[in-house]
């Protein structure tokens, strides 16, 4: 999983059908907001480029990445959303807190998608330091927010 070798914003056009009428919920972590704000910007711009309407993109905030799965669940259980995108940034600290948060968030987000049978995208950076995160939030390694938006679009096109 060498994402540093790949621009995260590159993608193939396979499964990218029309999302004009699709409704997207975005859950954003307020922790490391310099990074998550850039991810959000990338996600919204990409959804609009893909044909989504601004009025169909709703943004909700949670305090930290640990709260993303519950935020995603609040949105996923609401029939009006076709897909949910979770955006967060967890940076390694001196304790094992990082591991617990990353594991819980990844598993939690995965569970919500499986439970509600709709795309719930893991747009969470898990990095050693702030610079690595900035590099992936509009820096030299692209913007994982854009990649998360493309993932949602592709998964909505899965059955087409
Ligand atoms: C507590 C904490 C720490 C130390 N680091 C991060 C982080 O790097 N990224 C992040 O999104 N959230 C962090 N948090 C907050 C937790 O996600 C969570 O909000 C709190 O533990 C309260 O449940």
CSV table of C-alpha atoms and ligand atoms in Angstrom, one decimal:
chain,number,residue,atom,x,y,z
A,1,UNK,CA,0.0,0.0,0.0
A,2,UNK,CA,2.6,2.5,-1.1
A,3,UNK,CA,0.4,5.5,-1.6
A,4,UNK,CA,3.4,7.8,-1.6
A,5,UNK,CA,4.2,6.4,-5.0
A,6,UNK,CA,0.9,7.3,-6.4
A,7,UNK,CA,-1.0,10.6,-6.9
A,8,UNK,CA,-4.1,9.9,-4.9
A,9,UNK,CA,-6.2,12.1,-7.1
A,10,UNK,CA,-5.6,10.0,-10.3
A,11,UNK,CA,-8.4,7.5,-11.2
A,12,UNK,CA,-9.8,5.6,-14.1
A,13,UNK,CA,-13.2,6.5,-15.5
A,14,UNK,CA,-14.6,3.0,-15.0
A,15,UNK,CA,-17.9,3.0,-13.0
A,16,UNK,CA,-18.3,6.8,-13.0
A,17,UNK,CA,-21.9,7.2,-14.0
A,18,UNK,CA,-24.2,10.2,-13.5
A,19,UNK,CA,-24.5,11.5,-10.0
A,20,UNK,CA,-26.6,14.5,-10.9
A,21,UNK,CA,-29.5,13.3,-8.6
A,22,UNK,CA,-27.4,11.6,-6.0
A,23,UNK,CA,-27.2,13.0,-2.4
A,24,UNK,CA,-23.9,13.0,-0.6
A,25,UNK,CA,-23.4,13.4,3.2
A,26,UNK,CA,-19.9,14.4,4.2
A,27,UNK,CA,-18.7,14.0,7.8
A,28,UNK,CA,-15.6,16.0,8.7
A,29,UNK,CA,-13.4,15.7,11.8
A,30,UNK,CA,-12.6,19.1,13.4
A,31,UNK,CA,-9.3,17.7,14.8
A,32,UNK,CA,-6.4,18.8,12.5
A,33,UNK,CA,-8.8,21.1,10.8
A,34,UNK,CA,-6.1,22.7,8.6
A,35,UNK,CA,-5.8,19.3,6.9
A,36,UNK,CA,-9.5,18.2,7.1
A,37,UNK,CA,-10.6,21.5,5.7
A,38,UNK,CA,-8.4,21.0,2.6
A,39,UNK,CA,-9.8,17.4,2.3
A,40,UNK,CA,-13.3,18.8,2.4
A,41,UNK,CA,-12.6,21.4,-0.3
A,42,UNK,CA,-11.1,18.7,-2.5
A,43,UNK,CA,-14.1,16.4,-2.0
A,44,UNK,CA,-16.7,19.0,-2.7
A,45,UNK,CA,-15.0,20.4,-5.8
A,46,UNK,CA,-14.6,16.8,-7.1
A,47,UNK,CA,-18.2,15.9,-6.5
A,48,UNK,CA,-19.3,19.0,-8.4
A,49,UNK,CA,-16.9,18.3,-11.2
A,50,UNK,CA,-18.4,14.8,-11.4
A,51,UNK,CA,-21.9,16.3,-11.8
A,52,UNK,CA,-23.3,16.4,-8.3
A,53,UNK,CA,-25.4,19.4,-7.4
A,54,UNK,CA,-24.2,21.7,-4.6
A,55,UNK,CA,-27.7,21.5,-2.9
A,56,UNK,CA,-27.2,17.7,-2.7
A,57,UNK,CA,-24.0,17.9,-0.8
A,58,UNK,CA,-24.4,18.2,3.0
A,59,UNK,CA,-21.5,18.7,5.4
A,60,UNK,CA,-21.6,17.7,9.1
A,61,UNK,CA,-18.8,18.1,11.6
A,62,UNK,CA,-17.7,15.8,14.4
A,63,UNK,CA,-15.0,16.6,17.1
A,64,UNK,CA,-12.4,14.0,16.1
A,65,UNK,CA,-11.9,11.1,13.8
A,66,UNK,CA,-13.1,8.7,16.5
A,67,UNK,CA,-16.5,10.2,16.1
A,68,UNK,CA,-16.6,9.7,12.3
A,69,UNK,CA,-18.3,6.2,12.4
A,70,UNK,CA,-21.2,7.5,14.5
A,71,UNK,CA,-21.5,10.6,12.4
A,72,UNK,CA,-21.5,8.4,9.3
A,73,UNK,CA,-24.2,6.2,10.9
A,74,UNK,CA,-26.4,9.2,11.6
A,75,UNK,CA,-26.2,10.1,7.9
A,76,UNK,CA,-26.2,6.6,6.4
A,77,UNK,CA,-29.4,5.6,8.2
A,78,UNK,CA,-31.1,8.6,6.7
A,79,UNK,CA,-32.7,7.4,3.4
A,80,UNK,CA,-32.0,10.7,1.8
A,81,UNK,CA,-28.3,10.1,1.5
A,82,UNK,CA,-27.0,7.8,-1.3
A,83,UNK,CA,-23.4,7.9,-0.1
A,84,UNK,CA,-21.4,9.1,2.9
A,85,UNK,CA,-17.8,10.4,2.8
A,86,UNK,CA,-15.8,10.5,6.1
A,87,UNK,CA,-12.9,12.9,6.2
A,88,UNK,CA,-10.4,12.9,9.0
A,89,UNK,CA,-6.7,13.1,9.9
A,90,UNK,CA,-5.0,11.1,12.6
A,91,UNK,CA,-1.4,12.0,13.3
A,92,UNK,CA,0.9,9.7,15.2
A,93,UNK,CA,1.8,10.9,18.7
A,94,UNK,CA,4.0,9.5,21.4
A,95,UNK,CA,1.4,7.1,22.8
A,96,UNK,CA,-0.6,4.2,21.4
A,97,UNK,CA,-3.7,6.4,21.1
A,98,UNK,CA,-3.1,6.6,17.3
A,99,UNK,CA,-3.4,2.8,16.9
A,100,UNK,CA,-6.6,2.7,18.9
A,101,UNK,CA,-8.2,5.5,17.0
A,102,UNK,CA,-7.1,4.3,13.5
A,103,UNK,CA,-8.4,0.8,14.2
A,104,UNK,CA,-11.7,1.9,15.6
A,105,UNK,CA,-12.3,4.4,12.8
A,106,UNK,CA,-11.4,2.1,10.0
A,107,UNK,CA,-13.5,-0.8,11.3
A,108,UNK,CA,-16.4,1.5,12.4
A,109,UNK,CA,-16.6,3.2,8.9
A,110,UNK,CA,-16.5,-0.2,7.2
A,111,UNK,CA,-19.3,-1.5,9.4
A,112,UNK,CA,-21.6,1.4,8.7
A,113,UNK,CA,-21.3,0.8,4.9
A,114,UNK,CA,-22.0,-2.9,5.3
A,115,UNK,CA,-24.9,-2.3,7.7
A,116,UNK,CA,-26.7,0.3,5.5
A,117,UNK,CA,-25.7,-1.2,2.2
A,118,UNK,CA,-24.4,2.1,0.8
A,119,UNK,CA,-21.0,3.6,0.0
A,120,UNK,CA,-19.4,5.0,3.2
A,121,UNK,CA,-16.0,6.1,2.2
A,122,UNK,CA,-12.8,6.1,4.4
A,123,UNK,CA,-11.2,9.4,3.6
A,124,UNK,CA,-9.0,9.5,6.7
A,125,UNK,CA,-5.3,10.3,6.6
A,126,UNK,CA,-3.2,8.3,9.1
A,127,UNK,CA,0.2,9.8,9.1
A,128,UNK,CA,3.5,10.0,11.1
A,129,UNK,CA,3.5,13.8,11.1
A,130,UNK,CA,1.7,16.9,9.9
A,131,UNK,CA,3.8,17.3,6.8
A,132,UNK,CA,2.8,13.9,5.5
A,133,UNK,CA,-0.8,14.9,6.0
A,134,UNK,CA,-0.4,18.2,4.2
A,135,UNK,CA,1.3,16.4,1.3
A,136,UNK,CA,-1.9,14.4,0.9
A,137,UNK,CA,-4.4,17.2,1.5
A,138,UNK,CA,-3.7,19.2,-1.7
A,139,UNK,CA,0.1,18.9,-1.6
A,140,UNK,CA,2.6,16.8,-3.6
A,141,UNK,CA,0.7,13.6,-3.1
A,142,UNK,CA,-2.6,14.9,-4.3
A,143,UNK,CA,-5.7,15.3,-2.1
A,144,UNK,CA,-7.3,12.3,-0.4
A,145,UNK,CA,-10.6,14.3,-0.3
A,146,UNK,CA,-10.7,14.1,-4.1
A,147,UNK,CA,-9.9,10.5,-4.0
A,148,UNK,CA,-12.7,9.9,-1.4
A,149,UNK,CA,-15.2,11.7,-3.6
A,150,UNK,CA,-14.2,9.7,-6.7
A,151,UNK,CA,-14.5,6.5,-4.6
A,152,UNK,CA,-18.1,7.5,-3.6
A,153,UNK,CA,-19.0,8.2,-7.3
A,154,UNK,CA,-17.5,4.9,-8.4
A,155,UNK,CA,-19.2,2.8,-5.8
A,156,UNK,CA,-22.6,4.5,-6.7
A,157,UNK,CA,-21.9,3.3,-10.3
A,158,UNK,CA,-21.0,-0.2,-9.1
A,159,UNK,CA,-24.2,-1.8,-10.3
A,160,UNK,CA,-24.5,0.1,-13.6
B,1,LIG,C1,-7.6,12.7,21.2
B,1,LIG,C2,-7.1,12.8,19.8
B,1,LIG,C3,-5.8,12.8,19.5
B,1,LIG,C4,-4.7,12.7,20.5
B,1,LIG,N1,-5.3,12.8,18.2
B,1,LIG,C5,-6.3,12.9,17.2
B,1,LIG,C6,-5.9,13.0,15.9
B,1,LIG,O1,-4.7,13.0,15.5
B,1,LIG,N2,-6.8,13.1,14.9
B,1,LIG,C7,-8.2,13.1,15.2
B,1,LIG,O2,-9.0,13.1,14.3
B,1,LIG,N3,-8.6,13.0,16.5
B,1,LIG,C8,-7.7,13.0,17.5
B,1,LIG,N4,-8.1,12.9,18.8
B,1,LIG,C9,-9.5,13.0,19.1
B,1,LIG,C10,-10.3,11.7,19.0
B,1,LIG,O3,-10.6,11.4,17.7
B,1,LIG,C11,-11.7,11.9,19.7
B,1,LIG,O4,-12.3,13.0,19.2
B,1,LIG,C12,-11.5,12.0,21.2
B,1,LIG,O5,-10.8,10.9,21.8
B,1,LIG,C13,-13.0,12.0,21.9
B,1,LIG,O6,-13.6,10.8,21.7
